[in-house]
Structures are given as structure tokens and as C-alpha cells.
Amino acid sequence: MDYIYLGNSGLRVPKYILGTVPFSGTNGFDAAGNIDEKTARRMVDMSLEAGINMFDTANLYSKGDAERVLGSAIKGRRDELLLTSKTGFPLGENPNARGASRSNILTSIDQSLERLGTDYLDVYFVHLWDGQTPVEETVETMTSIVKSGKIRHWGVSNYSGWALARTFTVAERSGFIPPITQQIYYTPEAREAEYELLPAGSELGIGSMIWSPLGEGLLNGKIGRNKQAPANRRQGAGWPEPWVQNQERLYQVIDALERVAANHNASVPQIAYAWVRDRPNVGPIVIAARNEEQLKENIASFEIQLTQEEHDRIESVARPAPLYPNWHRAMNSFDMGSPSEKTYLAGYKQSLGIDD
């Protein structure tokens, strides 16, 4: 396993991180998985053996039960691993138990620490943008819990580009501690993060950690033109996410993944992981599994090396449209693009039929 620095920090993290959405499977998360404490402990063992020493969770997952299962699975070996969690989604009727307010953050961190059986987290995320709470309140609160020792670093998730930049700027300008990472949705089919989030992260020194590179089950190899999602899986059980921009384009992406997978005697999920892993500006990616066999397969994807032709075949199918100002910049100022965005601008030039 390779280790990289997370954003502009001294924290070294594995390129693959184990996510825990399938842990517990209670409180509305039954379609995501039902991993119990025994299986979770075995999956932690397998991850550590493979060099994956970072585990990602949230108070949202099974409404705290995923944290409890993970806490049990890591008991007695906290010093061997890195932990993350998140807060922000409303979990009950309390009007203050939501968002990025001081009240919610301070309450949530203590609850998560108790469920996980630890006295600190390595990274703590604001799980979604809260446009009703002053950014100053959020960054001051996160700074205070870093200084208290309850968290080592903090990050944000599901922000827009301007919200990410504003949060970073307010923190830096005010003498607070800025976030070191963002956790964002990015797959071979869902490429919107290329417009701003991925280059912005690199420019600001904020590492881009990718959640659900398989599109919340869309790219699990069980869905295609003539394959319906199993009824006991998220995409076959009424799971509301993700939004798919174009169904035909999704099938074209799956077709491309299947062709490349055949070249490597690999599965569609393995190729999807390998492709996302190697994209520019991408930091660690969060993998997940419903059982030990699936986890073994997903970990093995780390050894797959795609050729440039294979990479390009997947990339070209779902390249984002060159929406303004991207078409204008690709036409008129490509050479003035920063290194973090040149790859995407080059793709827009191809889409526009512009020769070098």
C-alpha cells in the first residue's frame, strides 16, 4: 500500500481507506449492508494486513451504530490505525442537532468518541455545507477541538468550490486552523468534481478524499444494459442516491469498464477503483465491502495498472461538458491554466475539436 500526505499536513494516510457504510445496517441503512462486530473485526484485520490503516465512518451511518461496530472492531489497537468521523446531517427532532454550528459540533464529537471508544479522531469532517451557520463559527469551533486534543485535523465534505475556498480563506485569514481535506463524490461516471473541487483542493493544499468511487453501487458489476440491480442491494432497494445525469452514458461507462476488466481478468469494481485512484488531484479513496470476499477483491485492485489507452477509453466516455468558463478558457487561455487543471482543460479541447 502506498502512503501519501493528506493535503498540506504532516499526516500520512494510505491511498486506500476502508469505509464503514455497510457496518451495522440499522436505522434505514439495511440496504447498504449488515456487517456485525465479528465480521467487522475480521475486515479490520484484513485491511491492516494489506497496509490499510485508516477507517472512515460518520454519525449518520446507521445513526451511530456503524461507529459502535467500528469501535468494537478496533478495540485494543487504537494506536495501530487512523480514524475519521463526520457530523452535519440531522439525526433527530432537536433543531440544533444538525449542521456546522458550535452546538452541534461540540455535542457530536463527544458522542462519536464515546461510540468509537476513543479519546480522539485523526480527522473530523463537517459532512455537508451549512449555509445558515457563519463560517467563522465553524472554523473557530473546529480549531478549538483540535487544540483540545479531541481531533488532530479537520475536513469538509460535499461542499461546492466557492464554499470550500471561503472556508479555507476565513480560517487562514482569521488565524484559525484550516481544513486539510475534503471528502467528495467522484466516479468514472460522475465527473463534476473536475470543474472546480479537484483543482481547488490542489491549489489550496486541501487533499481530495473520494467517497463511493463505485457510485453507491452503480459500478458494482451487477448493473448494466441487461442487468438489473439485485433487490437486496442499494440500487435495487430504493436507495435515493446518486443522481444519474444520463442513463445511456452510465451504460457506456459500464461497457468501457467491462472491456478494460476483460483485459486484466478483473472485475468492474476493480477497474473503477484503479481508474479513480490514478486520476489527477485525487488523494486517498474510500473503498467498502459487504463481506470478506468482496473486501479481498477490492484491496487487490490496488495492484492493477491501467495502460494509458485503457485510462483514456474510460475517461472519454463521460468527460464533463466544457461548460463556461471552461470552453472559453480551453479556446483562449489553455497555456495559462495551472498544473492542477491542465488535464481537464486538455479534455475540453478534445471535446471542442481544438487541435494543439
Short mmCIF file of C-alpha atoms in Angstrom, two decimals:
data_model
loop_
_atom_site.label_atom_id
_atom_site.label_comp_id
_atom_site.label_asym_id
_atom_site.label_seq_id
_atom_site.Cartn_x
_atom_site.Cartn_y
_atom_site.Cartn_z
CA MET A 1 0.00 0.00 0.00
CA ASP A 2 1.25 3.48 -0.83
CA TYR A 3 1.05 6.28 1.74
CA ILE A 4 0.58 9.94 0.89
CA TYR A 5 0.42 13.18 2.82
CA LEU A 6 -3.15 14.35 3.33
CA GLY A 7 -3.34 17.85 1.92
CA ASN A 8 -0.90 20.39 3.31
CA SER A 9 -0.32 18.44 6.52
CA GLY A 10 2.16 16.03 8.03
CA LEU A 11 -0.43 13.25 8.25
CA ARG A 12 0.47 10.27 6.08
CA VAL A 13 -2.50 8.16 5.04
CA PRO A 14 -2.94 5.06 2.88
CA LYS A 15 -4.09 5.51 -0.71
CA TYR A 16 -7.00 3.18 0.14
CA ILE A 17 -9.17 3.81 3.20
CA LEU A 18 -11.85 1.41 4.45
CA GLY A 19 -15.31 2.96 4.65
CA THR A 20 -17.96 1.71 7.05
CA VAL A 21 -21.33 2.49 5.46
CA PRO A 22 -22.05 -1.30 5.43
CA PHE A 23 -21.31 -1.65 9.16
CA SER A 24 -24.40 -2.49 11.26
CA GLY A 25 -27.06 -1.84 8.60
CA THR A 26 -29.68 -0.48 11.01
CA ASN A 27 -31.85 2.63 11.17
CA GLY A 28 -32.54 2.82 7.44
CA PHE A 29 -29.15 1.56 6.25
CA ASP A 30 -30.11 -2.11 5.85
CA ALA A 31 -29.72 -1.97 2.04
CA ALA A 32 -26.11 -0.81 2.45
CA GLY A 33 -25.02 -3.93 4.36
CA ASN A 34 -25.31 -5.64 7.73
CA ILE A 35 -21.75 -6.25 8.90
CA ASP A 36 -21.71 -7.32 12.54
CA GLU A 37 -18.92 -6.80 15.07
CA LYS A 38 -17.24 -10.15 14.41
CA THR A 39 -17.09 -9.63 10.65
CA ALA A 40 -16.05 -6.02 11.11
CA ARG A 41 -13.12 -7.09 13.26
CA ARG A 42 -12.03 -9.56 10.61
CA MET A 43 -12.29 -6.83 7.94
CA VAL A 44 -10.16 -4.53 10.06
CA ASP A 45 -7.61 -7.37 10.35
CA MET A 46 -7.58 -7.83 6.57
CA SER A 47 -7.21 -4.11 5.98
CA LEU A 48 -4.30 -3.73 8.41
CA GLU A 49 -2.58 -6.76 6.87
CA ALA A 50 -2.82 -5.03 3.48
CA GLY A 51 -1.44 -1.76 4.85
CA ILE A 52 -4.82 -0.01 5.03
CA ASN A 53 -4.64 1.58 8.46
CA MET A 54 -7.31 4.28 8.08
CA PHE A 55 -11.04 3.78 8.69
CA ASP A 56 -13.78 6.21 7.76
CA THR A 57 -17.17 6.50 9.41
CA ALA A 58 -19.86 9.06 10.33
CA ASN A 59 -22.56 9.56 12.92
CA LEU A 60 -25.03 9.38 10.01
CA TYR A 61 -24.23 5.75 9.15
CA SER A 62 -26.90 3.62 10.79
CA LYS A 63 -27.41 6.67 13.04
CA GLY A 64 -24.41 5.93 15.20
CA ASP A 65 -24.49 2.14 15.08
CA ALA A 66 -21.74 1.97 12.44
CA GLU A 67 -19.49 3.88 14.83
CA ARG A 68 -20.32 1.42 17.59
CA VAL A 69 -19.48 -1.59 15.39
CA LEU A 70 -16.24 0.00 14.24
CA GLY A 71 -15.35 0.89 17.82
CA SER A 72 -15.76 -2.72 18.85
CA ALA A 73 -13.73 -3.93 15.87
CA ILE A 74 -10.72 -1.73 16.69
CA LYS A 75 -10.79 -2.24 20.45
CA GLY A 76 -7.32 -2.75 21.86
CA ARG A 77 -5.44 -1.46 18.80
CA ARG A 78 -6.29 2.20 18.52
CA ASP A 79 -2.61 3.10 18.25
CA GLU A 80 -2.27 1.00 15.08
CA LEU A 81 -4.71 2.98 12.99
CA LEU A 82 -6.25 6.28 11.91
CA LEU A 83 -9.92 7.15 12.46
CA THR A 84 -12.26 9.65 10.88
CA SER A 85 -15.88 10.54 11.51
CA LYS A 86 -18.34 13.23 10.47
CA THR A 87 -21.27 15.33 11.63
CA GLY A 88 -23.80 17.59 9.97
CA PHE A 89 -26.82 15.60 8.82
CA PRO A 90 -29.93 15.96 11.00
CA LEU A 91 -30.43 12.83 13.09
CA GLY A 92 -33.46 13.66 15.21
CA GLU A 93 -36.01 16.24 16.18
CA ASN A 94 -33.62 18.53 18.06
CA PRO A 95 -33.31 21.64 15.85
CA ASN A 96 -29.69 22.11 16.98
CA ALA A 97 -28.62 18.53 16.24
CA ARG A 98 -27.61 19.31 12.69
CA GLY A 99 -25.28 21.41 10.56
CA ALA A 100 -21.94 23.03 11.30
CA SER A 101 -22.88 25.05 14.36
CA ARG A 102 -20.79 25.16 17.52
CA SER A 103 -23.63 23.46 19.39
CA ASN A 104 -23.86 20.51 17.04
CA ILE A 105 -20.12 20.04 16.53
CA LEU A 106 -19.29 20.05 20.25
CA THR A 107 -22.12 17.66 21.07
CA SER A 108 -21.45 15.37 18.11
CA ILE A 109 -17.73 14.95 18.67
CA ASP A 110 -18.24 13.73 22.23
CA GLN A 111 -20.96 11.30 21.14
CA SER A 112 -18.80 9.91 18.32
CA LEU A 113 -15.78 9.49 20.59
CA GLU A 114 -17.89 7.57 23.08
CA ARG A 115 -19.36 5.28 20.42
CA LEU A 116 -15.93 4.62 18.91
CA GLY A 117 -14.32 4.02 22.31
CA THR A 118 -11.50 6.50 21.77
CA ASP A 119 -10.48 9.90 23.09
CA TYR A 120 -9.53 11.43 19.74
CA LEU A 121 -10.08 11.28 15.99
CA ASP A 122 -7.38 11.78 13.39
CA VAL A 123 -9.73 13.66 11.05
CA TYR A 124 -13.19 15.04 11.77
CA PHE A 125 -15.43 16.21 8.93
CA VAL A 126 -18.28 18.64 8.55
CA HIS A 127 -20.42 16.29 6.48
CA LEU A 128 -22.26 18.89 4.41
CA TRP A 129 -22.26 22.63 3.78
CA ASP A 130 -24.29 24.63 6.29
CA GLY A 131 -25.12 27.96 4.69
CA GLN A 132 -27.10 29.10 7.74
CA THR A 133 -24.21 29.00 10.21
CA PRO A 134 -21.45 31.62 9.96
CA VAL A 135 -18.27 30.12 8.57
CA GLU A 136 -16.37 31.86 11.35
CA GLU A 137 -18.31 29.89 13.94
CA THR A 138 -17.50 26.60 12.25
CA VAL A 139 -13.77 27.19 11.78
CA GLU A 140 -13.36 28.60 15.29
CA THR A 141 -15.11 25.56 16.76
CA MET A 142 -13.04 23.11 14.75
CA THR A 143 -9.89 24.95 15.76
CA SER A 144 -10.89 24.72 19.41
CA ILE A 145 -11.39 20.96 19.32
CA VAL A 146 -8.08 20.48 17.51
CA LYS A 147 -6.40 22.41 20.32
CA SER A 148 -8.33 20.42 22.92
CA GLY A 149 -6.84 17.20 21.55
CA LYS A 150 -10.19 15.64 20.60
CA ILE A 151 -9.26 15.75 16.92
CA ARG A 152 -5.91 16.01 15.13
CA HIS A 153 -7.17 17.58 11.89
CA TRP A 154 -10.47 18.51 10.28
CA GLY A 155 -12.07 18.46 6.87
CA VAL A 156 -15.24 19.18 4.96
CA SER A 157 -17.45 17.08 2.71
CA ASN A 158 -19.92 17.75 -0.10
CA TYR A 159 -19.02 21.44 -0.36
CA SER A 160 -19.11 23.50 -3.55
CA GLY A 161 -15.93 25.09 -4.84
CA TRP A 162 -16.74 28.55 -3.54
CA ALA A 163 -17.77 27.21 -0.11
CA LEU A 164 -14.51 25.29 0.13
CA ALA A 165 -12.49 28.39 -0.79
CA ARG A 166 -14.44 30.61 1.58
CA THR A 167 -13.99 28.20 4.49
CA PHE A 168 -10.26 27.95 3.88
CA THR A 169 -9.84 31.70 3.44
CA VAL A 170 -11.83 32.61 6.56
CA ALA A 171 -9.82 30.15 8.64
CA GLU A 172 -6.44 31.27 7.32
CA ARG A 173 -7.23 34.99 7.44
CA SER A 174 -8.58 34.80 10.98
CA GLY A 175 -5.70 32.78 12.40
CA PHE A 176 -7.76 29.60 12.77
CA ILE A 177 -6.76 26.13 11.61
CA PRO A 178 -7.99 25.47 8.05
CA PRO A 179 -9.30 22.09 6.84
CA ILE A 180 -6.68 19.74 5.39
CA THR A 181 -9.03 17.59 3.32
CA GLN A 182 -12.34 17.45 1.52
CA GLN A 183 -14.32 14.26 1.00
CA ILE A 184 -16.10 14.37 -2.36
CA TYR A 185 -18.09 12.17 -4.73
CA TYR A 186 -16.18 11.19 -7.88
CA THR A 187 -16.56 8.15 -10.14
CA PRO A 188 -15.86 7.23 -13.78
CA GLU A 189 -19.47 8.30 -14.47
CA ALA A 190 -19.82 11.27 -12.09
CA ARG A 191 -17.09 13.74 -13.01
CA GLU A 192 -18.50 17.09 -11.84
CA ALA A 193 -15.71 17.42 -9.26
CA GLU A 194 -13.33 18.14 -12.13
CA TYR A 195 -14.90 21.55 -12.76
CA GLU A 196 -13.72 23.13 -9.51
CA LEU A 197 -13.40 20.85 -6.49
CA LEU A 198 -10.42 18.75 -7.55
CA PRO A 199 -8.26 21.62 -8.85
CA ALA A 200 -9.34 23.86 -5.95
CA GLY A 201 -8.25 21.23 -3.46
CA SER A 202 -4.80 21.03 -5.01
CA GLU A 203 -4.42 24.81 -5.22
CA LEU A 204 -5.44 25.30 -1.58
CA GLY A 205 -3.46 22.40 -0.16
CA ILE A 206 -6.65 20.52 0.72
CA GLY A 207 -6.42 16.81 -0.04
CA SER A 208 -9.27 15.32 -2.05
CA MET A 209 -10.50 12.11 -0.42
CA ILE A 210 -13.00 10.29 -2.65
CA TRP A 211 -16.16 8.73 -1.23
CA SER A 212 -18.00 5.95 -3.08
CA PRO A 213 -15.83 5.58 -6.21
CA LEU A 214 -18.31 2.87 -7.27
CA GLY A 215 -21.23 5.31 -7.35
CA GLU A 216 -23.04 3.87 -4.31
CA GLY A 217 -23.33 0.52 -6.07
CA LEU A 218 -23.90 1.69 -9.66
CA LEU A 219 -20.50 0.31 -10.71
CA ASN A 220 -20.55 -2.91 -8.70
CA GLY A 221 -20.61 -5.10 -11.81
CA LYS A 222 -24.16 -6.25 -11.16
CA ILE A 223 -25.83 -3.41 -13.10
CA GLY A 224 -25.79 -2.90 -16.88
CA ARG A 225 -27.89 -2.66 -20.01
CA ASN A 226 -29.43 -6.06 -19.43
CA LYS A 227 -28.71 -6.44 -15.72
CA GLN A 228 -30.98 -5.11 -13.01
CA ALA A 229 -29.72 -4.28 -9.55
CA PRO A 230 -30.39 -7.06 -7.00
CA ALA A 231 -33.34 -6.30 -4.77
CA ASN A 232 -31.25 -6.62 -1.61
CA ARG A 233 -28.70 -4.02 -2.74
CA ARG A 234 -28.90 -0.24 -2.53
CA GLN A 235 -29.69 0.38 -6.18
CA GLY A 236 -32.36 -2.31 -6.17
CA ALA A 237 -33.90 -1.36 -2.84
CA GLY A 238 -34.98 2.22 -3.42
CA TRP A 239 -31.78 3.93 -2.26
CA PRO A 240 -32.26 7.57 -3.33
CA GLU A 241 -28.67 8.32 -4.33
CA PRO A 242 -26.88 9.07 -6.57
CA TRP A 243 -28.40 11.26 -9.23
CA VAL A 244 -27.52 9.90 -12.66
CA GLN A 245 -27.18 12.59 -15.27
CA ASN A 246 -27.81 10.30 -18.25
CA GLN A 247 -28.71 6.62 -18.08
CA GLU A 248 -27.26 5.83 -21.50
CA ARG A 249 -23.99 7.47 -20.56
CA LEU A 250 -23.89 5.34 -17.39
CA TYR A 251 -24.26 2.21 -19.53
CA GLN A 252 -21.48 3.42 -21.83
CA VAL A 253 -19.20 3.85 -18.83
CA ILE A 254 -20.06 0.35 -17.61
CA ASP A 255 -19.39 -1.01 -21.13
CA ALA A 256 -15.95 0.62 -21.12
CA LEU A 257 -15.17 -0.70 -17.64
CA GLU A 258 -16.22 -4.21 -18.69
CA ARG A 259 -13.96 -4.13 -21.76
CA VAL A 260 -10.96 -2.99 -19.73
CA ALA A 261 -11.78 -5.50 -16.98
CA ALA A 262 -11.62 -8.31 -19.56
CA ASN A 263 -8.07 -7.23 -20.44
CA HIS A 264 -6.97 -7.75 -16.84
CA ASN A 265 -9.16 -10.71 -15.87
CA ALA A 266 -10.58 -8.32 -13.28
CA SER A 267 -13.99 -7.14 -12.13
CA VAL A 268 -15.76 -3.88 -12.97
CA PRO A 269 -15.33 -2.55 -9.41
CA GLN A 270 -11.59 -3.28 -9.51
CA ILE A 271 -11.16 -1.28 -12.71
CA ALA A 272 -13.29 1.58 -11.39
CA TYR A 273 -11.15 1.78 -8.26
CA ALA A 274 -7.93 1.68 -10.29
CA TRP A 275 -9.13 4.43 -12.64
CA VAL A 276 -10.25 6.81 -9.88
CA ARG A 277 -7.10 6.09 -7.86
CA ASP A 278 -4.86 7.29 -10.69
CA ARG A 279 -6.75 10.43 -11.68
CA PRO A 280 -5.01 13.81 -11.25
CA ASN A 281 -5.54 15.69 -7.97
CA VAL A 282 -7.05 12.60 -6.30
CA GLY A 283 -5.79 11.76 -2.82
CA PRO A 284 -6.94 8.68 -0.91
CA ILE A 285 -10.08 6.82 -1.98
CA VAL A 286 -12.59 5.22 0.35
CA ILE A 287 -13.33 1.62 -0.56
CA ALA A 288 -16.01 -0.50 1.07
CA ALA A 289 -17.29 -4.08 1.06
CA ARG A 290 -20.26 -6.08 2.26
CA ASN A 291 -18.22 -9.20 3.11
CA GLU A 292 -14.66 -10.51 3.37
CA GLU A 293 -14.54 -11.89 -0.18
CA GLN A 294 -15.56 -8.53 -1.62
CA LEU A 295 -13.02 -6.71 0.54
CA LYS A 296 -10.24 -9.03 -0.65
CA GLU A 297 -11.18 -8.30 -4.26
CA ASN A 298 -11.33 -4.56 -3.71
CA ILE A 299 -7.96 -4.46 -1.95
CA ALA A 300 -6.45 -6.45 -4.82
CA SER A 301 -7.43 -3.67 -7.24
CA PHE A 302 -4.52 -1.66 -5.85
CA GLU A 303 -2.15 -3.85 -7.88
CA ILE A 304 -3.92 -3.24 -11.20
CA GLN A 305 -2.08 -0.84 -13.51
CA LEU A 306 -4.10 0.52 -16.40
CA THR A 307 -2.44 1.41 -19.70
CA GLN A 308 -2.82 4.95 -20.98
CA GLU A 309 -5.11 3.65 -23.73
CA GLU A 310 -7.33 1.93 -21.17
CA HIS A 311 -7.37 5.00 -19.00
CA ASP A 312 -8.31 7.19 -21.97
CA ARG A 313 -11.03 4.80 -23.09
CA ILE A 314 -12.80 5.16 -19.74
CA GLU A 315 -12.09 8.90 -19.47
CA SER A 316 -13.53 9.83 -22.87
CA VAL A 317 -16.91 8.21 -22.31
CA ALA A 318 -18.14 10.51 -19.54
CA ARG A 319 -15.93 13.59 -19.91
CA PRO A 320 -17.81 16.57 -18.46
CA ALA A 321 -19.19 19.08 -20.95
CA PRO A 322 -16.96 22.16 -21.25
CA LEU A 323 -19.40 24.50 -19.53
CA TYR A 324 -18.47 28.17 -19.33
CA PRO A 325 -15.88 29.38 -18.47
CA ASN A 326 -14.19 26.10 -19.41
CA TRP A 327 -14.93 26.26 -23.16
CA HIS A 328 -13.71 29.85 -23.23
CA ARG A 329 -10.51 29.03 -21.35
CA ALA A 330 -9.84 25.93 -23.46
CA MET A 331 -10.18 28.07 -26.58
CA ASN A 332 -8.31 31.16 -25.47
CA SER A 333 -6.09 30.64 -22.43
CA PHE A 334 -5.16 26.98 -22.15
CA ASP A 335 -1.48 27.81 -21.65
CA MET A 336 -2.35 29.96 -18.63
CA GLY A 337 -4.06 27.14 -16.80
CA SER A 338 -2.47 25.93 -13.57
CA PRO A 339 -0.97 22.42 -13.40
CA SER A 340 -3.93 21.26 -11.30
CA GLU A 341 -6.42 21.96 -14.12
CA LYS A 342 -4.46 21.41 -17.33
CA THR A 343 -5.56 17.77 -17.67
CA TYR A 344 -9.21 18.79 -17.60
CA LEU A 345 -8.69 21.73 -19.98
CA ALA A 346 -6.96 19.39 -22.40
CA GLY A 347 -10.01 17.16 -22.32
CA TYR A 348 -12.28 20.11 -23.04
CA LYS A 349 -10.12 20.96 -26.04
CA GLN A 350 -10.65 17.46 -27.35
CA SER A 351 -14.40 17.76 -26.85
CA LEU A 352 -14.38 21.08 -28.73
CA GLY A 353 -12.30 19.65 -31.56
CA ILE A 354 -9.45 22.09 -30.97
CA ASP A 355 -6.09 20.95 -32.33
CA ASP A 356 -2.91 21.72 -30.41
#
